[in-house]
XYZ file of C-alpha atoms in Angstrom:
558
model
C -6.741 11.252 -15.562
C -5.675 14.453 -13.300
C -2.195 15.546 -14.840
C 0.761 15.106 -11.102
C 2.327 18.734 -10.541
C 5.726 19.090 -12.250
C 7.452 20.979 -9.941
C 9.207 19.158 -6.937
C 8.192 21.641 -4.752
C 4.505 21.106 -5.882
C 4.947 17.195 -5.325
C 6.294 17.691 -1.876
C 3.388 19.805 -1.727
C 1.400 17.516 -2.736
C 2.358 14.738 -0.555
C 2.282 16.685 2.886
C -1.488 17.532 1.258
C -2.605 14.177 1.220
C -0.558 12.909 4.414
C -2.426 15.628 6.136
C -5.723 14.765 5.038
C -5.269 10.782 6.150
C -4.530 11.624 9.378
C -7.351 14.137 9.730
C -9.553 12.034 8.655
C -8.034 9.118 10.705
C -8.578 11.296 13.922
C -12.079 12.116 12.679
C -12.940 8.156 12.384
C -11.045 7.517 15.408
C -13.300 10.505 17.584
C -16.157 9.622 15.967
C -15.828 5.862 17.161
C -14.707 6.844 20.410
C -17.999 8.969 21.404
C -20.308 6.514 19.930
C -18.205 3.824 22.291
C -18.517 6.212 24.630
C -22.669 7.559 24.556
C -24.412 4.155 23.218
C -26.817 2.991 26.224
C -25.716 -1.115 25.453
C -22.929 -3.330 26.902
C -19.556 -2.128 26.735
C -18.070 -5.086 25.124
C -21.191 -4.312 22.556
C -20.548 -0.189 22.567
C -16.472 -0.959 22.042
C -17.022 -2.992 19.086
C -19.817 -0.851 17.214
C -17.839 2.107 18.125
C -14.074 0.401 16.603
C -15.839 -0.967 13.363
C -17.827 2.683 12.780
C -14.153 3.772 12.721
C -13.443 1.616 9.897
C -16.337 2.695 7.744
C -15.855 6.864 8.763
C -12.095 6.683 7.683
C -12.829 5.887 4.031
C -15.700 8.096 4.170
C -13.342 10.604 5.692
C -10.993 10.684 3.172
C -12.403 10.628 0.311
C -14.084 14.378 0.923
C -11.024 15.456 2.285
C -9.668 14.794 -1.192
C -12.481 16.310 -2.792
C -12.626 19.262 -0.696
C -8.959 19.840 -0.013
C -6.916 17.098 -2.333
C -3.616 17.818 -3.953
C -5.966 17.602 -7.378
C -7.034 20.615 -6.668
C -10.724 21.939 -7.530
C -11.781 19.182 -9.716
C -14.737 17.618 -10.277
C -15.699 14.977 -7.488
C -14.852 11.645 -9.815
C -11.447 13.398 -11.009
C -10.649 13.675 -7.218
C -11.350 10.144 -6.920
C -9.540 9.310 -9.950
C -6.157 10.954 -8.290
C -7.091 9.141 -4.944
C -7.513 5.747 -6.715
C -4.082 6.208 -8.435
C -1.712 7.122 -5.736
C -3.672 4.926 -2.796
C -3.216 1.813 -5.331
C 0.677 2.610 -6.533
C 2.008 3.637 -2.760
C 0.359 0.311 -0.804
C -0.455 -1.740 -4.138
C 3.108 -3.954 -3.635
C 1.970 -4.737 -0.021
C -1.809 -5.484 -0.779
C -0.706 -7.475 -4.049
C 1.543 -9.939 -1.913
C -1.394 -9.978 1.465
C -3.524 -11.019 -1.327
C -2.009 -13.793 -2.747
C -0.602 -15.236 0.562
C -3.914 -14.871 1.919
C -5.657 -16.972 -1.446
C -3.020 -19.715 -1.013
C -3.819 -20.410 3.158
C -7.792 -20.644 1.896
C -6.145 -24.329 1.338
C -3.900 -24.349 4.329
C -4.631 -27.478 5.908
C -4.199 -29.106 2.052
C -0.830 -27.199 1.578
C 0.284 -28.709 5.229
C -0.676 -32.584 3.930
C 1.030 -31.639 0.380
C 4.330 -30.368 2.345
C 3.910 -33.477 4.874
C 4.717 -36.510 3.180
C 5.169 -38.265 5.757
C 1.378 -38.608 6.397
C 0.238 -40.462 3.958
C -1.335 -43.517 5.433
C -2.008 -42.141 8.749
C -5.347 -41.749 9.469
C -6.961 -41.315 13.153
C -10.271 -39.938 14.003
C -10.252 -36.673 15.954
C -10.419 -38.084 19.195
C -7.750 -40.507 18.563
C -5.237 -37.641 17.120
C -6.440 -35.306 20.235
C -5.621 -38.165 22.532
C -2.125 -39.089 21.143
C -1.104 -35.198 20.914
C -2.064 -34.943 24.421
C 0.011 -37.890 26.042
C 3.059 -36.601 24.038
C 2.904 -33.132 25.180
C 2.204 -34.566 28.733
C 5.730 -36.237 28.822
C 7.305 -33.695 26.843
C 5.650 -30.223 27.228
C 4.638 -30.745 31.184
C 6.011 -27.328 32.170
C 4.047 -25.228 29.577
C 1.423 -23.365 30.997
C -1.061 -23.818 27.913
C -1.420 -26.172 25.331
C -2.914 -24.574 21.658
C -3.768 -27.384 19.084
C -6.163 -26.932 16.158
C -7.878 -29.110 14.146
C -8.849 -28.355 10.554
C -12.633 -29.497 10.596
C -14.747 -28.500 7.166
C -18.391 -28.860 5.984
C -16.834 -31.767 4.191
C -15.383 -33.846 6.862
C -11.707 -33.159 8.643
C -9.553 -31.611 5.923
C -6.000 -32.836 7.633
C -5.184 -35.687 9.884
C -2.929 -34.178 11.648
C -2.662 -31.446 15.107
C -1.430 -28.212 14.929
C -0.086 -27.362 18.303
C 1.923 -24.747 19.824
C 3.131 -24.553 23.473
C 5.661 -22.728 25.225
C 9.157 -24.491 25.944
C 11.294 -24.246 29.123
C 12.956 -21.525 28.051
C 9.886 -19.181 27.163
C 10.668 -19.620 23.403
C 7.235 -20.902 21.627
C 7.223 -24.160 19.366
C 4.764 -24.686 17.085
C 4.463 -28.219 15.263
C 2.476 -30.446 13.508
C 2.312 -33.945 15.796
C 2.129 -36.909 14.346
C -2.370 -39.016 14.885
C -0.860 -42.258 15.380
C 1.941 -41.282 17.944
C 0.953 -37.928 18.859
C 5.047 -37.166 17.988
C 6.247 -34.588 15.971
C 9.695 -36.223 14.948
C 7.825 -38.759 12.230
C 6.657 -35.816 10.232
C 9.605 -33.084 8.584
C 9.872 -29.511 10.250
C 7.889 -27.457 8.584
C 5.576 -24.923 8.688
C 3.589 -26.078 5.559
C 0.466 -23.762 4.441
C 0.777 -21.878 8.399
C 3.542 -19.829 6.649
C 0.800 -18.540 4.302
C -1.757 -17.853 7.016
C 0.581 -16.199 9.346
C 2.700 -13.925 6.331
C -1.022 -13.048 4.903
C -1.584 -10.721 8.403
C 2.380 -10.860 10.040
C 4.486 -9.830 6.714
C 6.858 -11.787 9.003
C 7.037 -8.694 10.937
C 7.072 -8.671 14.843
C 4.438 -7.702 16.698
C 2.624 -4.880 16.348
C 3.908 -4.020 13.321
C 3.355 -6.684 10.767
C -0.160 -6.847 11.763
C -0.873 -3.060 11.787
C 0.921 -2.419 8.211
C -1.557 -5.681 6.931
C -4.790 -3.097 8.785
C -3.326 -0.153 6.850
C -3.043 -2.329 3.758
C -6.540 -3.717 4.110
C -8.328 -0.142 4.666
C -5.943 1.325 1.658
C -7.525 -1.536 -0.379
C -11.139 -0.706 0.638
C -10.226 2.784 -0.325
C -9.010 2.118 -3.533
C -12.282 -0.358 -4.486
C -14.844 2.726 -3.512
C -13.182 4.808 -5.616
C -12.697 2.941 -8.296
C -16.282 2.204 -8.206
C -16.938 5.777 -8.520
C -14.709 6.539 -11.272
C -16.318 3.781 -13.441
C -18.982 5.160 -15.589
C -19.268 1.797 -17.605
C -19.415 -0.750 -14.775
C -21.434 -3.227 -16.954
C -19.929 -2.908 -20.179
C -16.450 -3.431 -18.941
C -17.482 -6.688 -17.493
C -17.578 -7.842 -20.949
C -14.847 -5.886 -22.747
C -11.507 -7.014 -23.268
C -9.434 -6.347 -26.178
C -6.002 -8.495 -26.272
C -2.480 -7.371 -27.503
C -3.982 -3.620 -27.145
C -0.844 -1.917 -25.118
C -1.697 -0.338 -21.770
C -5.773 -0.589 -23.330
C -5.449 -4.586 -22.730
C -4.331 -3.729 -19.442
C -6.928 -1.426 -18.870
C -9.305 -3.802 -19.749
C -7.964 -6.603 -17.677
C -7.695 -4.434 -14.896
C -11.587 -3.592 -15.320
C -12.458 -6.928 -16.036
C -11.028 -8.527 -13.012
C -12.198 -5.216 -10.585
C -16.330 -5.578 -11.957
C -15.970 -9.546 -11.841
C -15.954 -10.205 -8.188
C -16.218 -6.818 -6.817
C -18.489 -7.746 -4.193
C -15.699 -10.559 -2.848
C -13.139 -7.942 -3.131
C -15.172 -5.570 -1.214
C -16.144 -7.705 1.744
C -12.438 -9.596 1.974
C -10.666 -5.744 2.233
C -13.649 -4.728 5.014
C -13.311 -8.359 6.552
C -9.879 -8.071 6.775
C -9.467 -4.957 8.141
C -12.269 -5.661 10.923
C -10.354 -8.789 11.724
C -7.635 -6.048 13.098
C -9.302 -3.275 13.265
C -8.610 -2.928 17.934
C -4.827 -2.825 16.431
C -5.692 -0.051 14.158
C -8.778 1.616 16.045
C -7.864 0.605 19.845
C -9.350 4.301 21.099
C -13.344 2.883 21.003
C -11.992 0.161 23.467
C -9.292 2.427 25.343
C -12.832 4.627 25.907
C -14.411 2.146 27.317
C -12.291 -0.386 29.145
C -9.543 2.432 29.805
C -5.940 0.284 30.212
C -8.219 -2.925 30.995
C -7.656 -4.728 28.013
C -7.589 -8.341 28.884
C -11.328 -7.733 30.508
C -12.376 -6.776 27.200
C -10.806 -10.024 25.778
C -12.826 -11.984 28.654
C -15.913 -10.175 27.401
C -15.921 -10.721 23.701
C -15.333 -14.263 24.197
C -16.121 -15.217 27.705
C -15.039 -19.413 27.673
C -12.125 -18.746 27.216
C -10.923 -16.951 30.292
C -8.225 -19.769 32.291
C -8.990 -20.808 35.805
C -6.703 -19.299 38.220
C -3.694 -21.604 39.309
C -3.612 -23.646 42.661
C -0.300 -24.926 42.320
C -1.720 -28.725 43.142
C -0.489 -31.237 40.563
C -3.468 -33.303 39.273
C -3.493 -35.519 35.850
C -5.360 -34.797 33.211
C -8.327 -36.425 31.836
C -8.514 -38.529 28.533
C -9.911 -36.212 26.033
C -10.715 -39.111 23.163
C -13.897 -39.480 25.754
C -14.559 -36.447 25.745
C -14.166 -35.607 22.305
C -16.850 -38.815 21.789
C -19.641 -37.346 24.198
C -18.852 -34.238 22.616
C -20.226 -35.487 19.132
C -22.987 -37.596 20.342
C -24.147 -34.432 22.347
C -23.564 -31.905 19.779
C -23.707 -33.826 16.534
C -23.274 -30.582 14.724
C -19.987 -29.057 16.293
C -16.858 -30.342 15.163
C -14.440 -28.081 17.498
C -11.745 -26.213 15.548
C -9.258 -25.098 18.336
C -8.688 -26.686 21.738
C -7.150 -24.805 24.298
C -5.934 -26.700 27.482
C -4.638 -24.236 30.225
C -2.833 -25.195 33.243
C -2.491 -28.929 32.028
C -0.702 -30.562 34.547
C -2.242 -28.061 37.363
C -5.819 -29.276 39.358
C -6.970 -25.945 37.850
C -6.696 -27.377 34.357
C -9.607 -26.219 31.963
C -10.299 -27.227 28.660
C -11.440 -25.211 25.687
C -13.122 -26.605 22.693
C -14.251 -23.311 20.564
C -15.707 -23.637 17.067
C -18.493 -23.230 14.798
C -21.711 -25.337 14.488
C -23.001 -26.611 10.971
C -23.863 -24.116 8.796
C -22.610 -21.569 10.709
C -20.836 -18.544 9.425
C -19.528 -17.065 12.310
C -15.861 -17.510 14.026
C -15.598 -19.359 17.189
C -19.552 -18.511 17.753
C -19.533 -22.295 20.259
C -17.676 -22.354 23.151
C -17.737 -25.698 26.115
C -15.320 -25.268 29.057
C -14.714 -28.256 30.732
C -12.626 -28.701 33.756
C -9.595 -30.418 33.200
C -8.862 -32.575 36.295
C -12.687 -34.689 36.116
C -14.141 -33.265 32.097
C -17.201 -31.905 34.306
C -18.498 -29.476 31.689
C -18.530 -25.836 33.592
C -20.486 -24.152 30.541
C -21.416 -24.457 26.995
C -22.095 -21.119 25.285
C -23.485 -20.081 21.712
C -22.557 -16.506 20.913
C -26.130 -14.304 20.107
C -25.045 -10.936 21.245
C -26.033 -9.010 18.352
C -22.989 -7.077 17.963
C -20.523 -10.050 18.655
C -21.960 -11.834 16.213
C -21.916 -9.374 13.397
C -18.355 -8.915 13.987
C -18.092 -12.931 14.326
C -19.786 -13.035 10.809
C -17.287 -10.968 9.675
C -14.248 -12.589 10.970
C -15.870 -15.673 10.140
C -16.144 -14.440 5.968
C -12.431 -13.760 5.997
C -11.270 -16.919 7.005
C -13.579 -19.138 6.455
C -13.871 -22.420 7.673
C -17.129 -22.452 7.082
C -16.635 -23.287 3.597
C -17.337 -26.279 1.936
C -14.717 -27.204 -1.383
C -16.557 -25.564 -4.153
C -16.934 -22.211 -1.938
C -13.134 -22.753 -0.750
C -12.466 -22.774 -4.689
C -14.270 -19.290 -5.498
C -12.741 -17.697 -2.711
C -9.334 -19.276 -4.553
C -10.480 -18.276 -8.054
C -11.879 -14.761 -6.478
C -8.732 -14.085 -4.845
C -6.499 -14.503 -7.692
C -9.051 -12.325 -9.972
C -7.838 -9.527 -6.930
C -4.370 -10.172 -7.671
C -4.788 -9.714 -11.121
C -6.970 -6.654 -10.464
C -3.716 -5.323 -8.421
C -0.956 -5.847 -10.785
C -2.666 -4.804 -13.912
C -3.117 -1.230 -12.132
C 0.509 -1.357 -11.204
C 1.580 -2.030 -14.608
C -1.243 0.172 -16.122
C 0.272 3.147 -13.880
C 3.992 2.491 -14.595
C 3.298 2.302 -18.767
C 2.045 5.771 -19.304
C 3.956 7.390 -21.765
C 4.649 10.414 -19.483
C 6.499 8.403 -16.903
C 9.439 7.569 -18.134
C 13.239 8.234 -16.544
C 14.221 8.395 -12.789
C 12.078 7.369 -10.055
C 9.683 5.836 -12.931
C 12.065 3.607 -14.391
C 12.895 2.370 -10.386
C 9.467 1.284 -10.301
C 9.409 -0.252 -13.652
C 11.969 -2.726 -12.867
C 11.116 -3.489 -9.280
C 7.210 -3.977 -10.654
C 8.096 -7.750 -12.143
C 10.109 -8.559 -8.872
C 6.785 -8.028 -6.995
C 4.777 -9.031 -9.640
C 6.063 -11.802 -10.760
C 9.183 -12.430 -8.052
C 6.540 -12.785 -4.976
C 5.097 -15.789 -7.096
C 8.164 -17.141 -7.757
C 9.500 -16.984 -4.186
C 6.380 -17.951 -3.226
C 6.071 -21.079 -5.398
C 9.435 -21.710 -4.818
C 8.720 -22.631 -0.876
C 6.967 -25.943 -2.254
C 10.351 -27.076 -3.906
C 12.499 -25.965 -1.047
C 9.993 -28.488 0.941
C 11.512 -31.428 -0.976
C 15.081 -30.240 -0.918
C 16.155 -29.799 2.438
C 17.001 -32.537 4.362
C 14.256 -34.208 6.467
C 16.855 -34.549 9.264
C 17.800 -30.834 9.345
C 16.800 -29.264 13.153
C 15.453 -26.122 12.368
C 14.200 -27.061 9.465
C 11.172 -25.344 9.307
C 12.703 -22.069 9.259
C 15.792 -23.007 7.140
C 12.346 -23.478 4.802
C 11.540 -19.757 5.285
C 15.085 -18.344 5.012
C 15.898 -19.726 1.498
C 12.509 -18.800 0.110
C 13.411 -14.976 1.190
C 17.109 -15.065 0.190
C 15.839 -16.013 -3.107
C 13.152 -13.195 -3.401
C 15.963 -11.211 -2.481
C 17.978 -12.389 -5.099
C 15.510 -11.869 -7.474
C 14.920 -8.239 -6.619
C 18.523 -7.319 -7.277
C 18.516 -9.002 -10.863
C 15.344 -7.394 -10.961
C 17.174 -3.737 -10.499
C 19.861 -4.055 -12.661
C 18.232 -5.511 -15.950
C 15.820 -3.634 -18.365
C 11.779 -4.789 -17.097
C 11.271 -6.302 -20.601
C 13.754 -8.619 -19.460
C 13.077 -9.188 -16.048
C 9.336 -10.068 -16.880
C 10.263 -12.730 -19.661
C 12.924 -14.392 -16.998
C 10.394 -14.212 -14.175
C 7.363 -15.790 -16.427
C 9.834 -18.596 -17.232
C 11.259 -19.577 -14.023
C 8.061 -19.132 -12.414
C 7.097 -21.865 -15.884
C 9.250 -24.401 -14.401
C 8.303 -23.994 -10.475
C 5.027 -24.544 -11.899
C 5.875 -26.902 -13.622
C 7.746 -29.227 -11.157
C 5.539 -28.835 -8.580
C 3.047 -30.629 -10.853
C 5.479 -33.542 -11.062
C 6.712 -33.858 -7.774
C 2.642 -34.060 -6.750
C 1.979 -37.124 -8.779
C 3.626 -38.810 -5.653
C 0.431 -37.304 -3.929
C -2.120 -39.668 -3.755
C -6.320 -38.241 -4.049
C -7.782 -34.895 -4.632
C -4.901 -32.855 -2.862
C -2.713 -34.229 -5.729
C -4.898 -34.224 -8.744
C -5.432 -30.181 -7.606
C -1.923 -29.242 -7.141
C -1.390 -30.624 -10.504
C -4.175 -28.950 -12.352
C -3.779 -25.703 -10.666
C 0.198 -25.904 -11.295
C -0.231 -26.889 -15.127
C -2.876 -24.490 -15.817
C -1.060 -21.732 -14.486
C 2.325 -22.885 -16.190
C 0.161 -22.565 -19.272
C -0.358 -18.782 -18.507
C 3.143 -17.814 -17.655
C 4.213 -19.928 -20.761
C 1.614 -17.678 -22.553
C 3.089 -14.642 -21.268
C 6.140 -15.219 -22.684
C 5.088 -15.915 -26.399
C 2.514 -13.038 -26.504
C 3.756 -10.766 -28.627
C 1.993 -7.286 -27.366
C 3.319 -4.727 -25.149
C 5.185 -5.945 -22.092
C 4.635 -3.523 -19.407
């Protein structure tokens, strides 16, 4: 491992070094993306995209010989430099990545989480069409004014994996509401406020940031994590033997281990979930390919990359709406093998209404690759298109891996299991980095005791928001955030005890409180009936089991 200056005026040093050489290398990906935008002979929806995701591969690429060439390592050989590039990209972001990644495994089952955290529902079964139909008469009487309607279903290889609509529309007074309504009624005031596994989706990429700037620290913390895989690939000389060593109540070598373990398992997954992720943002982080091409025209590039979607202009003639549970029915006997995801209605109560059903056919990988316009006012279908641009689709594919909904239940599982193995990956380094015998006192021991409020605390908190379901009031107005707000103040909490006891401590209180979460989430989901309860209570039991374990082993606590 390359030995960190000791001088404070070689750290600064050091740090200006490497700040330096990410934003070189950040302008390098960022020019090199922008002439490629700019000079490829192919449509500039086509040249904008190849030249924003070739910025995404060059910055890596970038800085990792700027660290060889110029890093704060100094001359050392190439895997040494990646060695000190591995260490310090992992430790500065690793607290962010550690909690996108487990936010992120838990909305793989968001629809699930929603039913879990909705009560309410059990017993209410519509088809699609039916639940489309009811959502749209209520938000005709009680969201007329709103100049879009967004509801999603949750469709899956496997059938629809929620009865209910998601749907968001904008109230009177501009605010956005965003509920789940109700397939018998189409209401939102039979089911409780909450936001139920959406708050995992939207934290996984928002950090419950505003916009920009949730969004663009997730794109920092998604490249940082495809920088720290590549070079940890390159400083492994043992790939394949690691994947089978693992040598229990060792000290920091059982960490080691399980940190090598967990990165050679499922490195592929890791690998394309970090790229995925980052491409899913990457216009936020890269926007200079499309700036190049499309200059302060944004919203034609948006047309362009998905060209159904684009509204109808309004004429400011009141018309009604059709049914849509027709629709929806001629839909399915025409397409047998689309099952539309989201369903965007624009100007509902205009005679320029349009409707949107986007999705993905069977077997497809891509996002959103099927798009049918239909005009609102008669459901005269204005055009159905299938996305085969070449380019699009790649970066469809992509988007499509990240989230997806293509995935039947055992794939939804390994992306589950695969994303906790990445958790694991990320807080064994932390706790391998923090345990070195030279790092003890002063900032050192900060980290030390903050390490089990992340580590631990963000699974806690996290857990904690399925409890906090069943505690507040049904009745509450607001709820839904009320929901949020406790689940924070108690991470929060949790932090400060955190800071002011020894981390031996702290990790033994965290493993057992985050026992008993565990714990009574597995009882309060025997009032679940099916799968969705059997695998909250497996899942909760088995992982109760491994906190309970922590606590009685006996070896080093980081």
């Amino acid at each position: 491992m390359v030995k960190h200056p000791l001088s404070s005026g070689a750290r600064l040093k050091a740090v200006l070094r490497s700040f330096g050489i990410l934003l070189t290398g950040y302008a390098l990906a960022a020019l090199g993306g922008a002439v490629l935008a700019w000079a490829l002979p192919l449509h500039r929806a086509d040249r904008a995209l190849i030249g924003t995701m070739s910025s995404l591969v060059l910055w890596p690429v970038a800085v990792m010989a700027g660290f060889f060439c110029y890093g704060p390592a100094g001359h050392v050989p190439f895997r040494k430099a990646m060695a000190w590039l591995h260490n310090w990209a992992g430790i500065v972001t690793g607290w962010i990545i550690y909690i996108i990644v487990l936010s992120g495994t838990l909305s793989v089952f968001r629809p699930e989480i929603g039913i879990w955290m909705r009560p309410e529902l059990q017993g209410r079964i519509a088809t699609p069409a039916q639940a489309l139909q009811t959502a749209v008469n209520w938000l005709s009487a009680h969201a007329a004014t709103s100049s879009a309607w967004y509801l999603t279903l949750f469709p899956g290889p496997d059938g629809l994996r929620a009865p209910f609509v998601w749907a968001v529309w904008q109230a009177p007074d501009g605010t956005f509401m965003q509920r789940a309504l109700d397939p018998l009624t189409g209401a939102p005031d039979v089911i409780r406020d909450t936001l139920g596994g959406d708050f995992f989706y939207r934290f996984h990429f928002e950090l419950q940031l505003p916009y920009p700037w949730g969004r663009l620290l997730a794109a920092i913390a998604a490249l940082a994590l495809v920088l720290t895989l590549l070079s940890g690939v390159i400083i492994h000389r043992r790939i394949f033997i690691d994947f089978f060593t693992f040598r229990p109540a060792k000290g920091r070598r059982s960490w080691l281990d399980a940190h090598n373990v967990g990165g050679v398992a499922a490195l592929p997954f890791h690998l394309v979930i970090a790229l995925s992720g980052a491409v899913t943002l990457a216009t936020l982080l890269f926007p200079w390919s499309v700036q190049t091409v499309y200059h302060n025209d944004i919203n034609s590039f948006a047309g362009e990359l998905q060209p159904g979607s684009a509204p109808l202009p309004l004429t400011g003639m009141p018309a009604r709406l059709t049914a849509i549970a027709p629709l929806m029915q001629k839909l399915r006997q025409n397409n047998p093998d689309f099952t539309p995801a989201q369903i965007y209605i624009y100007n509902p109560m205009d005679s320029a209404s349009l409707i949107v059903f986007s999705g993905d056919d069977q077997g497809s990988i891509g996002n959103n690759s099927h798009v049918l316009r239909i005009e609102g006012k008669n459901g005269e279908v204005l055009s159905d298109t299938h996305e085969h641009r070449s380019v699009i689709s790649l970066f469809s594919v992509l988007y499509g891996l990240h989230v997806a909904h293509f995935a039947d239940t055992f794939t939804r599982w390994l992306y589950f299991l695969s994303g906790l193995l990445l958790a694991v990956v990320i807080a064994s380094g932390l706790c391998l980095w923090v345990s070195h015998p030279k790092r003890q006192g002063g900032m050192y021991t900060i980290i030390a005791r903050l390490n089990p409020a992340i580590i631990t605390g963000g699974p806690v908190a996290l857990s904690s928001y399925f409890i906090i379901n069943r505690l507040l009031p049904v009745s509450w107005a607001s709820r839904a955030e009320y929901e949020v707000q406790s689940m924070f103040i108690l991470w929060a909490v949790l932090v400060f005890i955190c800071a002011c006891l020894p981390a031996r401590l702290s990790w033994r209180l965290l493993c057992g409180l985050m026992s008993i979460i565990l714990l009574t989430i597995a009882i309060l989901s025997m009032t679940v009936p099916g799968a969705i309860g059997t695998s909250f209570i497996l899942v909760s039991l088995t992982l109760a089991a491994a906190f309970i374990a922590a606590i009685l082993h006996k070896g080093r606590t980081p």
